[in-house]
Amino acid sequence: MTDIQTYSGPQRILSGMQPTGGLHLGNYLGALVNWVKLQESGAECFYCVVDMHAITMPHAAAELPDKVRGAAAAYIASGVDPEKSAVFAQSAVPAHAELAWIFQCVARLGWLERMTQFKDKAGKDKERASVGLFTYPVLQAADILVYKATHVPVGEDQKQHLELSRDIAARFMRDYDCEGFFPLPDPYIQGAGTRIMSLKDGSKKMSKSDPSDLSRINLSDDADTIARKIKKAKTDPEPLPGSLEDMGDRPEALNLVGIYAALEGSTAEKVISEFGGQGFGAFKPKLAELAVERLSPVANEYARLIADPAEMDRILTKGAERARAIADPVIKEVKARVGFWG
Ligand code: TYM
């Protein structure tokens, strides 16, 4: 599957999410559904909660452990099976941080200066952003490569970070003369939900940082809340067109069609062929019905899991042990190649 011929290790999947705020429909359709799909592929899967990335922005320390439990619970409620896949907190595997430092000395300043997520998150006053926010994508590369992951299921917004991970891997292998040591990880960006937009503004990504809760569907929302948010979603007065080409510049309409397609596991073309000619008064209730059908079991399982923090801790501890068993020998070899003691 991977395009690096010289890498001959096992196929491995790694991905992660920030535990800042609850997870939402974008996280679910853009990434989690593919995590579950890849879990069934026979490859080893590592799904971490990236709490080290979470502290690149101001955060409440006392709340972080519960947020990690909550994110891990959302992974499992979405279908990640902790018996099959390692579910763990990034900070529980020190090799991530060790490799991140080495990669900071491999990556070039110019590469990081091109990262659009930093520009978005730092806002106008980038002088006041943490250095960690700037080097964030280097830690992400370490997350991936410390497992020698070959495939990384993510939403479209992570594409640039994945390209950087490949550049860092290639540069490390060149600098330390070890071709084939790392795979060049492939982004796995598949399905109709790789870029879910805000329900209130079709030009903005659905995001946990949006101040309006009506802009997103949270994985913890109950059936009434989901239906209400879809009913209130921004649309236009036109009916849906007969084909996707005739959609024109209607980002909110396109987004709802995309959400329907992703929830159904089909394509926007197919949804349009089914609902073309109908107005939102007819389409929205159908979408709400489908969303509730798909997401209610996730919300129920999530509620059950977060009510049992001891069970979540057991899962996270076991996941971290499995992760360390793979990451520790990799970082040991990297350190030897770099010329470090111990
Ligand atoms: P994060 O926490 O912002 O998002 C987690 C995952 O959800 C996807 N996603 C979306 N997909 C479709 N539509 C949306 N509106 C949407 N919003 C979020 C993201 O693409 C992502 O897959 N940098 C990463 C976390 C990370 C990571 C990693 C990912 C750290 N280390 C290693 C992969 C591998 C992030 O901030 O994701």
mmCIF file of C-alpha atoms and ligand atoms in Angstrom:
data_model
loop_
_atom_site.group_PDB
_atom_site.id
_atom_site.type_symbol
_atom_site.label_atom_id
_atom_site.label_comp_id
_atom_site.label_asym_id
_atom_site.label_seq_id
_atom_site.Cartn_x
_atom_site.Cartn_y
_atom_site.Cartn_z
ATOM 1 C CA MET A 1 0.000 0.000 0.000
ATOM 2 C CA THR A 2 2.732 2.478 0.893
ATOM 3 C CA ASP A 3 4.851 3.990 -1.865
ATOM 4 C CA ILE A 4 8.231 3.678 -0.163
ATOM 5 C CA GLN A 5 9.795 0.616 -1.621
ATOM 6 C CA THR A 6 12.677 0.427 0.801
ATOM 7 C CA TYR A 7 10.507 0.260 3.922
ATOM 8 C CA SER A 8 9.666 -3.352 4.587
ATOM 9 C CA GLY A 9 8.125 -3.261 8.084
ATOM 10 C CA PRO A 10 4.529 -3.990 9.037
ATOM 11 C CA GLN A 11 1.540 -1.882 7.976
ATOM 12 C CA ARG A 12 0.597 0.330 10.885
ATOM 13 C CA ILE A 13 -2.141 2.865 11.414
ATOM 14 C CA LEU A 14 -1.804 5.828 13.736
ATOM 15 C CA SER A 15 -4.048 8.768 14.362
ATOM 16 C CA GLY A 16 -4.957 11.141 17.170
ATOM 17 C CA MET A 17 -7.317 13.884 18.273
ATOM 18 C CA GLN A 18 -6.998 16.785 20.637
ATOM 19 C CA PRO A 19 -8.992 16.441 23.845
ATOM 20 C CA THR A 20 -9.951 20.105 23.866
ATOM 21 C CA GLY A 21 -13.768 20.204 24.093
ATOM 22 C CA GLY A 22 -16.011 17.336 23.110
ATOM 23 C CA LEU A 23 -15.640 15.612 19.763
ATOM 24 C CA HIS A 24 -18.073 16.505 16.992
ATOM 25 C CA LEU A 25 -19.562 15.266 13.739
ATOM 26 C CA GLY A 26 -16.522 16.508 11.743
ATOM 27 C CA ASN A 27 -14.175 14.395 13.863
ATOM 28 C CA TYR A 28 -16.534 11.445 13.476
ATOM 29 C CA LEU A 29 -17.130 11.573 9.720
ATOM 30 C CA GLY A 30 -13.700 12.941 8.782
ATOM 31 C CA ALA A 31 -11.636 10.539 10.837
ATOM 32 C CA LEU A 32 -13.300 8.150 13.297
ATOM 33 C CA VAL A 33 -15.332 6.190 10.740
ATOM 34 C CA ASN A 34 -12.087 5.473 8.903
ATOM 35 C CA TRP A 35 -10.295 4.542 12.121
ATOM 36 C CA VAL A 36 -12.947 1.875 12.642
ATOM 37 C CA LYS A 37 -12.720 0.725 9.030
ATOM 38 C CA LEU A 38 -8.931 0.417 9.177
ATOM 39 C CA GLN A 39 -9.150 -1.430 12.488
ATOM 40 C CA GLU A 40 -10.795 -4.237 10.519
ATOM 41 C CA SER A 41 -7.998 -4.245 7.885
ATOM 42 C CA GLY A 42 -5.687 -6.440 9.916
ATOM 43 C CA ALA A 43 -3.059 -3.697 10.346
ATOM 44 C CA GLU A 44 -1.957 -2.763 13.874
ATOM 45 C CA CYS A 45 -3.784 0.382 14.995
ATOM 46 C CA PHE A 46 -2.674 3.078 17.453
ATOM 47 C CA TYR A 47 -5.225 5.726 18.363
ATOM 48 C CA CYS A 48 -3.952 8.315 20.799
ATOM 49 C CA VAL A 49 -5.455 11.281 22.566
ATOM 50 C CA VAL A 50 -2.959 14.073 21.956
ATOM 51 C CA ASP A 51 -2.898 15.790 25.334
ATOM 52 C CA MET A 52 0.608 17.158 24.673
ATOM 53 C CA HIS A 53 -0.758 19.027 21.672
ATOM 54 C CA ALA A 54 -3.605 20.315 23.852
ATOM 55 C CA ILE A 55 -1.246 22.410 25.993
ATOM 56 C CA THR A 56 0.002 24.431 23.010
ATOM 57 C CA MET A 57 -2.978 26.712 23.725
ATOM 58 C CA PRO A 58 -4.071 27.971 27.168
ATOM 59 C CA HIS A 59 -5.763 25.107 29.009
ATOM 60 C CA ALA A 60 -7.193 24.156 32.395
ATOM 61 C CA ALA A 61 -4.757 21.617 33.845
ATOM 62 C CA ALA A 62 -7.232 20.204 36.354
ATOM 63 C CA GLU A 63 -9.677 19.333 33.565
ATOM 64 C CA LEU A 64 -7.223 17.690 31.173
ATOM 65 C CA PRO A 65 -7.294 14.109 32.543
ATOM 66 C CA ASP A 66 -11.100 14.015 32.280
ATOM 67 C CA LYS A 67 -10.947 15.427 28.767
ATOM 68 C CA VAL A 68 -8.537 12.649 27.803
ATOM 69 C CA ARG A 69 -10.943 10.062 29.238
ATOM 70 C CA GLY A 70 -13.776 11.753 27.335
ATOM 71 C CA ALA A 71 -11.952 11.710 23.991
ATOM 72 C CA ALA A 72 -10.968 8.055 24.463
ATOM 73 C CA ALA A 73 -14.596 7.264 25.368
ATOM 74 C CA ALA A 74 -15.731 8.957 22.141
ATOM 75 C CA TYR A 75 -13.274 6.843 20.107
ATOM 76 C CA ILE A 76 -14.655 3.665 21.657
ATOM 77 C CA ALA A 77 -18.297 4.783 21.416
ATOM 78 C CA SER A 78 -17.683 5.361 17.692
ATOM 79 C CA GLY A 79 -16.559 1.768 17.225
ATOM 80 C CA VAL A 80 -12.851 1.659 18.086
ATOM 81 C CA ASP A 81 -12.352 -1.618 19.936
ATOM 82 C CA PRO A 82 -9.684 -1.253 22.641
ATOM 83 C CA GLU A 83 -9.018 -4.983 22.475
ATOM 84 C CA LYS A 84 -7.988 -4.632 18.831
ATOM 85 C CA SER A 85 -6.537 -1.114 18.762
ATOM 86 C CA ALA A 86 -4.280 0.576 21.304
ATOM 87 C CA VAL A 87 -6.159 3.554 22.790
ATOM 88 C CA PHE A 88 -3.890 5.729 24.911
ATOM 89 C CA ALA A 89 -2.793 9.205 25.982
ATOM 90 C CA GLN A 90 0.153 10.635 24.065
ATOM 91 C CA SER A 91 1.764 11.904 27.302
ATOM 92 C CA ALA A 92 1.878 8.342 28.659
ATOM 93 C CA VAL A 93 4.460 7.390 26.006
ATOM 94 C CA PRO A 94 7.592 9.533 26.548
ATOM 95 C CA ALA A 95 9.087 8.464 23.216
ATOM 96 C CA HIS A 96 6.758 10.939 21.435
ATOM 97 C CA ALA A 97 8.454 13.879 23.157
ATOM 98 C CA GLU A 98 11.950 12.456 22.696
ATOM 99 C CA LEU A 99 11.470 11.954 18.973
ATOM 100 C CA ALA A 100 9.813 15.369 18.658
ATOM 101 C CA TRP A 101 12.992 17.043 19.939
ATOM 102 C CA ILE A 102 15.162 15.155 17.466
ATOM 103 C CA PHE A 103 12.750 16.044 14.661
ATOM 104 C CA GLN A 104 12.864 19.705 15.700
ATOM 105 C CA CYS A 105 16.514 19.554 14.798
ATOM 106 C CA VAL A 106 15.696 17.906 11.451
ATOM 107 C CA ALA A 107 12.771 20.102 10.311
ATOM 108 C CA ARG A 108 13.608 23.507 8.814
ATOM 109 C CA LEU A 109 12.156 26.771 10.028
ATOM 110 C CA GLY A 110 10.906 27.560 6.534
ATOM 111 C CA TRP A 111 8.869 24.333 6.439
ATOM 112 C CA LEU A 112 7.043 25.294 9.620
ATOM 113 C CA GLU A 113 6.488 28.858 8.511
ATOM 114 C CA ARG A 114 4.322 27.540 5.699
ATOM 115 C CA MET A 115 1.893 25.698 8.020
ATOM 116 C CA THR A 116 -1.552 27.244 7.663
ATOM 117 C CA GLN A 117 -2.938 25.796 10.921
ATOM 118 C CA PHE A 118 -0.389 27.800 12.912
ATOM 119 C CA LYS A 119 -1.434 30.964 11.110
ATOM 120 C CA ASP A 120 -5.122 30.225 11.809
ATOM 121 C CA LYS A 121 -4.614 29.354 15.467
ATOM 122 C CA ALA A 122 -2.069 32.028 16.332
ATOM 123 C CA GLY A 123 -4.309 34.711 14.842
ATOM 124 C CA LYS A 124 -3.063 38.245 14.362
ATOM 125 C CA ASP A 125 -0.696 38.344 17.305
ATOM 126 C CA LYS A 126 1.650 35.489 16.463
ATOM 127 C CA GLU A 127 4.433 36.878 18.683
ATOM 128 C CA ARG A 128 2.335 35.858 21.673
ATOM 129 C CA ALA A 129 1.677 32.296 20.490
ATOM 130 C CA SER A 130 3.534 29.539 22.337
ATOM 131 C CA VAL A 131 6.611 28.074 20.667
ATOM 132 C CA GLY A 132 4.839 24.731 21.091
ATOM 133 C CA LEU A 133 2.022 25.908 18.830
ATOM 134 C CA PHE A 134 4.610 26.683 16.161
ATOM 135 C CA THR A 135 6.379 23.318 16.441
ATOM 136 C CA TYR A 136 3.073 21.448 16.867
ATOM 137 C CA PRO A 137 3.357 19.671 13.481
ATOM 138 C CA VAL A 138 6.816 18.341 14.418
ATOM 139 C CA LEU A 139 5.316 16.615 17.466
ATOM 140 C CA GLN A 140 2.620 15.275 15.142
ATOM 141 C CA ALA A 141 5.324 13.805 12.880
ATOM 142 C CA ALA A 142 6.879 12.182 15.947
ATOM 143 C CA ASP A 143 3.475 10.730 16.958
ATOM 144 C CA ILE A 144 3.272 9.027 13.599
ATOM 145 C CA LEU A 145 6.848 7.956 13.016
ATOM 146 C CA VAL A 146 7.592 6.663 16.508
ATOM 147 C CA TYR A 147 5.303 3.768 15.485
ATOM 148 C CA LYS A 148 6.658 3.736 11.918
ATOM 149 C CA ALA A 149 3.024 4.208 10.906
ATOM 150 C CA THR A 150 2.331 3.682 7.209
ATOM 151 C CA HIS A 151 -1.196 5.151 7.089
ATOM 152 C CA VAL A 152 -2.782 8.043 8.938
ATOM 153 C CA PRO A 153 -6.590 8.401 8.783
ATOM 154 C CA VAL A 154 -7.464 12.096 9.116
ATOM 155 C CA GLY A 155 -9.730 14.802 7.719
ATOM 156 C CA GLU A 156 -8.628 17.007 4.855
ATOM 157 C CA ASP A 157 -7.366 19.796 7.137
ATOM 158 C CA GLN A 158 -4.447 17.581 8.223
ATOM 159 C CA LYS A 159 -3.051 17.053 4.732
ATOM 160 C CA GLN A 160 -0.353 19.693 5.077
ATOM 161 C CA HIS A 161 0.832 18.269 8.403
ATOM 162 C CA LEU A 162 1.069 14.846 6.823
ATOM 163 C CA GLU A 163 3.203 16.195 3.993
ATOM 164 C CA LEU A 164 5.495 17.708 6.605
ATOM 165 C CA SER A 165 5.745 14.321 8.362
ATOM 166 C CA ARG A 166 6.893 12.768 5.094
ATOM 167 C CA ASP A 167 9.456 15.530 4.573
ATOM 168 C CA ILE A 168 10.799 15.082 8.092
ATOM 169 C CA ALA A 169 11.046 11.291 7.696
ATOM 170 C CA ALA A 170 12.859 11.661 4.364
ATOM 171 C CA ARG A 171 15.237 14.307 5.721
ATOM 172 C CA PHE A 172 16.045 12.245 8.829
ATOM 173 C CA MET A 173 16.867 9.219 6.683
ATOM 174 C CA ARG A 174 19.082 11.343 4.437
ATOM 175 C CA ASP A 175 20.863 13.121 7.304
ATOM 176 C CA TYR A 176 21.503 9.908 9.202
ATOM 177 C CA ASP A 177 22.077 7.717 6.187
ATOM 178 C CA CYS A 178 19.397 5.161 6.980
ATOM 179 C CA GLU A 179 17.141 4.846 3.924
ATOM 180 C CA GLY A 180 14.124 2.635 4.610
ATOM 181 C CA PHE A 181 14.248 3.185 8.385
ATOM 182 C CA PHE A 182 10.934 5.080 8.344
ATOM 183 C CA PRO A 183 8.026 4.592 5.956
ATOM 184 C CA LEU A 184 6.755 7.775 4.294
ATOM 185 C CA PRO A 185 3.316 7.836 5.944
ATOM 186 C CA ASP A 186 0.311 8.098 3.648
ATOM 187 C CA PRO A 187 -2.646 10.233 4.656
ATOM 188 C CA TYR A 188 -5.861 8.206 4.516
ATOM 189 C CA ILE A 189 -8.536 10.775 3.642
ATOM 190 C CA GLN A 190 -11.594 8.928 2.362
ATOM 191 C CA GLY A 191 -15.365 9.278 2.076
ATOM 192 C CA ALA A 192 -17.887 12.097 1.740
ATOM 193 C CA GLY A 193 -17.122 13.606 5.172
ATOM 194 C CA THR A 194 -13.461 14.635 4.925
ATOM 195 C CA ARG A 195 -14.348 18.314 5.337
ATOM 196 C CA ILE A 196 -17.546 18.960 7.304
ATOM 197 C CA MET A 197 -18.448 22.625 7.543
ATOM 198 C CA SER A 198 -20.150 24.663 10.289
ATOM 199 C CA LEU A 199 -23.954 24.380 10.368
ATOM 200 C CA LYS A 200 -24.089 28.167 10.662
ATOM 201 C CA ASP A 201 -21.554 29.144 7.992
ATOM 202 C CA GLY A 202 -20.721 26.893 5.047
ATOM 203 C CA SER A 203 -17.383 28.624 4.516
ATOM 204 C CA LYS A 204 -16.033 27.660 7.969
ATOM 205 C CA LYS A 205 -14.936 24.220 9.128
ATOM 206 C CA MET A 206 -17.032 22.575 11.843
ATOM 207 C CA SER A 207 -14.853 23.027 14.890
ATOM 208 C CA LYS A 208 -14.792 22.633 18.662
ATOM 209 C CA SER A 209 -13.469 26.172 19.014
ATOM 210 C CA ASP A 210 -16.506 27.821 17.368
ATOM 211 C CA PRO A 211 -18.250 29.820 20.124
ATOM 212 C CA SER A 212 -21.704 28.809 18.836
ATOM 213 C CA ASP A 213 -22.779 25.318 19.874
ATOM 214 C CA LEU A 214 -25.379 25.463 17.082
ATOM 215 C CA SER A 215 -22.522 25.379 14.557
ATOM 216 C CA ARG A 216 -21.725 21.739 15.315
ATOM 217 C CA ILE A 217 -23.250 18.424 16.298
ATOM 218 C CA ASN A 218 -21.416 17.018 19.287
ATOM 219 C CA LEU A 219 -21.038 13.273 19.683
ATOM 220 C CA SER A 220 -22.608 13.719 23.132
ATOM 221 C CA ASP A 221 -25.760 15.468 21.805
ATOM 222 C CA ASP A 222 -29.074 13.709 22.426
ATOM 223 C CA ALA A 223 -31.637 13.030 19.687
ATOM 224 C CA ASP A 224 -33.661 16.216 20.318
ATOM 225 C CA THR A 225 -30.567 18.400 20.240
ATOM 226 C CA ILE A 226 -29.352 16.833 16.985
ATOM 227 C CA ALA A 227 -32.767 17.354 15.342
ATOM 228 C CA ARG A 228 -32.987 20.945 16.617
ATOM 229 C CA LYS A 229 -29.505 21.845 15.335
ATOM 230 C CA ILE A 230 -30.268 20.437 11.890
ATOM 231 C CA LYS A 231 -33.579 22.306 11.800
ATOM 232 C CA LYS A 232 -31.765 25.551 12.654
ATOM 233 C CA ALA A 233 -28.875 24.926 10.235
ATOM 234 C CA LYS A 234 -28.337 27.773 7.768
ATOM 235 C CA THR A 235 -29.684 27.048 4.282
ATOM 236 C CA ASP A 236 -31.158 28.945 1.354
ATOM 237 C CA PRO A 237 -34.698 29.053 -0.042
ATOM 238 C CA GLU A 238 -33.858 27.130 -3.262
ATOM 239 C CA PRO A 239 -34.715 23.444 -3.656
ATOM 240 C CA LEU A 240 -31.876 20.959 -4.122
ATOM 241 C CA PRO A 241 -30.781 20.787 -7.776
ATOM 242 C CA GLY A 242 -31.101 17.695 -9.945
ATOM 243 C CA SER A 243 -27.347 17.207 -10.198
ATOM 244 C CA LEU A 244 -24.233 18.182 -8.287
ATOM 245 C CA GLU A 245 -22.926 20.293 -11.199
ATOM 246 C CA ASP A 246 -25.992 22.533 -10.878
ATOM 247 C CA MET A 247 -25.390 23.183 -7.186
ATOM 248 C CA GLY A 248 -23.454 26.397 -7.909
ATOM 249 C CA ASP A 249 -22.161 28.432 -4.992
ATOM 250 C CA ARG A 250 -24.324 27.044 -2.189
ATOM 251 C CA PRO A 251 -21.858 25.939 0.508
ATOM 252 C CA GLU A 252 -24.485 25.316 3.207
ATOM 253 C CA ALA A 253 -26.608 23.176 0.901
ATOM 254 C CA LEU A 254 -23.552 21.247 -0.265
ATOM 255 C CA ASN A 255 -22.484 20.692 3.339
ATOM 256 C CA LEU A 256 -25.827 19.176 4.379
ATOM 257 C CA VAL A 257 -25.819 16.939 1.309
ATOM 258 C CA GLY A 258 -22.245 15.878 2.163
ATOM 259 C CA ILE A 259 -23.217 15.118 5.755
ATOM 260 C CA TYR A 260 -26.140 13.000 4.570
ATOM 261 C CA ALA A 261 -23.873 11.121 2.148
ATOM 262 C CA ALA A 262 -21.188 10.537 4.776
ATOM 263 C CA LEU A 263 -23.708 9.314 7.361
ATOM 264 C CA GLU A 264 -25.221 6.976 4.806
ATOM 265 C CA GLY A 265 -21.819 5.850 3.507
ATOM 266 C CA SER A 266 -22.717 6.932 -0.043
ATOM 267 C CA THR A 267 -21.822 9.924 -2.214
ATOM 268 C CA ALA A 268 -23.129 13.476 -2.662
ATOM 269 C CA GLU A 269 -24.140 12.533 -6.251
ATOM 270 C CA LYS A 270 -26.343 9.737 -4.982
ATOM 271 C CA VAL A 271 -27.999 11.963 -2.361
ATOM 272 C CA ILE A 272 -28.719 14.620 -4.979
ATOM 273 C CA SER A 273 -30.211 12.064 -7.320
ATOM 274 C CA GLU A 274 -32.525 10.979 -4.500
ATOM 275 C CA PHE A 275 -33.517 14.425 -3.158
ATOM 276 C CA GLY A 276 -33.086 16.669 -6.228
ATOM 277 C CA GLY A 277 -36.027 19.065 -6.614
ATOM 278 C CA GLN A 278 -36.959 18.913 -2.921
ATOM 279 C CA GLY A 279 -36.646 21.898 -0.592
ATOM 280 C CA PHE A 280 -34.987 21.922 2.815
ATOM 281 C CA GLY A 281 -38.385 21.621 4.504
ATOM 282 C CA ALA A 282 -38.421 18.048 3.209
ATOM 283 C CA PHE A 283 -34.681 17.284 3.242
ATOM 284 C CA LYS A 284 -33.820 18.459 6.752
ATOM 285 C CA PRO A 285 -36.219 16.071 8.582
ATOM 286 C CA LYS A 286 -34.766 13.163 6.573
ATOM 287 C CA LEU A 287 -31.248 14.257 7.461
ATOM 288 C CA ALA A 288 -32.204 14.634 11.130
ATOM 289 C CA GLU A 289 -33.711 11.135 11.125
ATOM 290 C CA LEU A 290 -30.549 9.630 9.629
ATOM 291 C CA ALA A 291 -28.246 11.593 11.953
ATOM 292 C CA VAL A 292 -30.210 10.513 15.037
ATOM 293 C CA GLU A 293 -30.236 6.899 13.872
ATOM 294 C CA ARG A 294 -26.457 6.898 13.378
ATOM 295 C CA LEU A 295 -25.388 9.094 16.282
ATOM 296 C CA SER A 296 -27.759 8.162 19.128
ATOM 297 C CA PRO A 297 -26.058 4.816 19.773
ATOM 298 C CA VAL A 298 -22.712 6.656 19.850
ATOM 299 C CA ALA A 299 -24.040 9.215 22.365
ATOM 300 C CA ASN A 300 -25.515 6.463 24.556
ATOM 301 C CA GLU A 301 -22.313 4.433 24.596
ATOM 302 C CA TYR A 302 -20.287 7.596 25.251
ATOM 303 C CA ALA A 303 -22.495 8.420 28.271
ATOM 304 C CA ARG A 304 -22.066 4.870 29.601
ATOM 305 C CA LEU A 305 -18.275 4.983 29.242
ATOM 306 C CA ILE A 306 -17.670 8.389 30.819
ATOM 307 C CA ALA A 307 -19.742 7.322 33.815
ATOM 308 C CA ASP A 308 -17.029 4.733 34.528
ATOM 309 C CA PRO A 309 -13.680 6.598 34.743
ATOM 310 C CA ALA A 310 -11.959 3.605 36.378
ATOM 311 C CA GLU A 311 -12.740 1.493 33.304
ATOM 312 C CA MET A 312 -11.457 4.261 31.023
ATOM 313 C CA ASP A 313 -8.234 4.417 33.046
ATOM 314 C CA ARG A 314 -7.789 0.666 32.728
ATOM 315 C CA ILE A 315 -8.211 0.904 28.939
ATOM 316 C CA LEU A 316 -5.806 3.858 28.671
ATOM 317 C CA THR A 317 -3.173 2.158 30.842
ATOM 318 C CA LYS A 318 -3.295 -1.019 28.799
ATOM 319 C CA GLY A 319 -3.221 0.966 25.540
ATOM 320 C CA ALA A 320 -0.140 2.892 26.666
ATOM 321 C CA GLU A 321 1.676 -0.354 27.510
ATOM 322 C CA ARG A 322 0.994 -1.651 24.007
ATOM 323 C CA ALA A 323 2.093 1.630 22.477
ATOM 324 C CA ARG A 324 5.336 1.737 24.495
ATOM 325 C CA ALA A 325 6.182 -1.789 23.403
ATOM 326 C CA ILE A 326 6.406 -0.511 19.807
ATOM 327 C CA ALA A 327 7.651 3.048 20.389
ATOM 328 C CA ASP A 328 10.472 2.298 22.874
ATOM 329 C CA PRO A 329 12.633 0.188 20.547
ATOM 330 C CA VAL A 330 12.130 2.714 17.723
ATOM 331 C CA ILE A 331 13.268 5.685 19.831
ATOM 332 C CA LYS A 332 16.187 3.619 21.138
ATOM 333 C CA GLU A 333 17.394 3.010 17.625
ATOM 334 C CA VAL A 334 16.822 6.634 16.598
ATOM 335 C CA LYS A 335 18.886 7.836 19.565
ATOM 336 C CA ALA A 336 21.709 5.478 18.685
ATOM 337 C CA ARG A 337 21.693 6.768 15.099
ATOM 338 C CA VAL A 338 21.805 10.359 16.294
ATOM 339 C CA GLY A 339 24.750 9.524 18.562
ATOM 340 C CA PHE A 340 23.078 9.943 21.949
ATOM 341 C CA TRP A 341 24.068 8.282 25.230
ATOM 342 C CA GLY A 342 21.608 5.593 26.434
HETATM 343 P P1 TYM B 1 -8.071 17.631 15.592
HETATM 344 O O1 TYM B 1 -8.137 17.266 17.030
HETATM 345 O O2 TYM B 1 -8.289 19.047 15.213
HETATM 346 O O3 TYM B 1 -9.088 16.780 14.758
HETATM 347 C C1 TYM B 1 -9.115 15.381 14.898
HETATM 348 C C2 TYM B 1 -9.460 14.733 13.559
HETATM 349 O O4 TYM B 1 -10.731 15.165 13.088
HETATM 350 C C3 TYM B 1 -10.610 15.706 11.769
HETATM 351 N N1 TYM B 1 -11.521 16.845 11.652
HETATM 352 C C4 TYM B 1 -12.412 17.004 10.669
HETATM 353 N N2 TYM B 1 -12.710 16.250 9.596
HETATM 354 C C5 TYM B 1 -13.691 16.682 8.775
HETATM 355 N N3 TYM B 1 -14.385 17.845 8.974
HETATM 356 C C6 TYM B 1 -14.105 18.638 10.032
HETATM 357 N N4 TYM B 1 -14.788 19.757 10.227
HETATM 358 C C7 TYM B 1 -13.079 18.221 10.939
HETATM 359 N N5 TYM B 1 -12.564 18.755 12.084
HETATM 360 C C8 TYM B 1 -11.621 17.905 12.490
HETATM 361 C C9 TYM B 1 -9.159 16.139 11.658
HETATM 362 O O5 TYM B 1 -8.732 16.187 10.315
HETATM 363 C C10 TYM B 1 -8.456 15.064 12.444
HETATM 364 O O6 TYM B 1 -8.264 13.918 11.667
HETATM 365 N N6 TYM B 1 -3.241 17.738 14.528
HETATM 366 C C11 TYM B 1 -4.342 16.850 14.764
HETATM 367 C C12 TYM B 1 -4.147 15.875 15.891
HETATM 368 C C13 TYM B 1 -2.943 15.006 15.800
HETATM 369 C C14 TYM B 1 -2.750 13.933 14.883
HETATM 370 C C15 TYM B 1 -1.492 13.381 15.220
HETATM 371 C C16 TYM B 1 -3.504 13.417 13.838
HETATM 372 C C17 TYM B 1 -1.856 15.068 16.598
HETATM 373 N N7 TYM B 1 -0.979 14.075 16.253
HETATM 374 C C18 TYM B 1 -0.965 12.283 14.510
HETATM 375 C C19 TYM B 1 -2.980 12.341 13.135
HETATM 376 C C20 TYM B 1 -1.721 11.795 13.467
HETATM 377 C C21 TYM B 1 -5.550 17.709 15.110
HETATM 378 O O7 TYM B 1 -5.440 18.816 15.578
HETATM 379 O O8 TYM B 1 -6.703 17.110 14.959
#
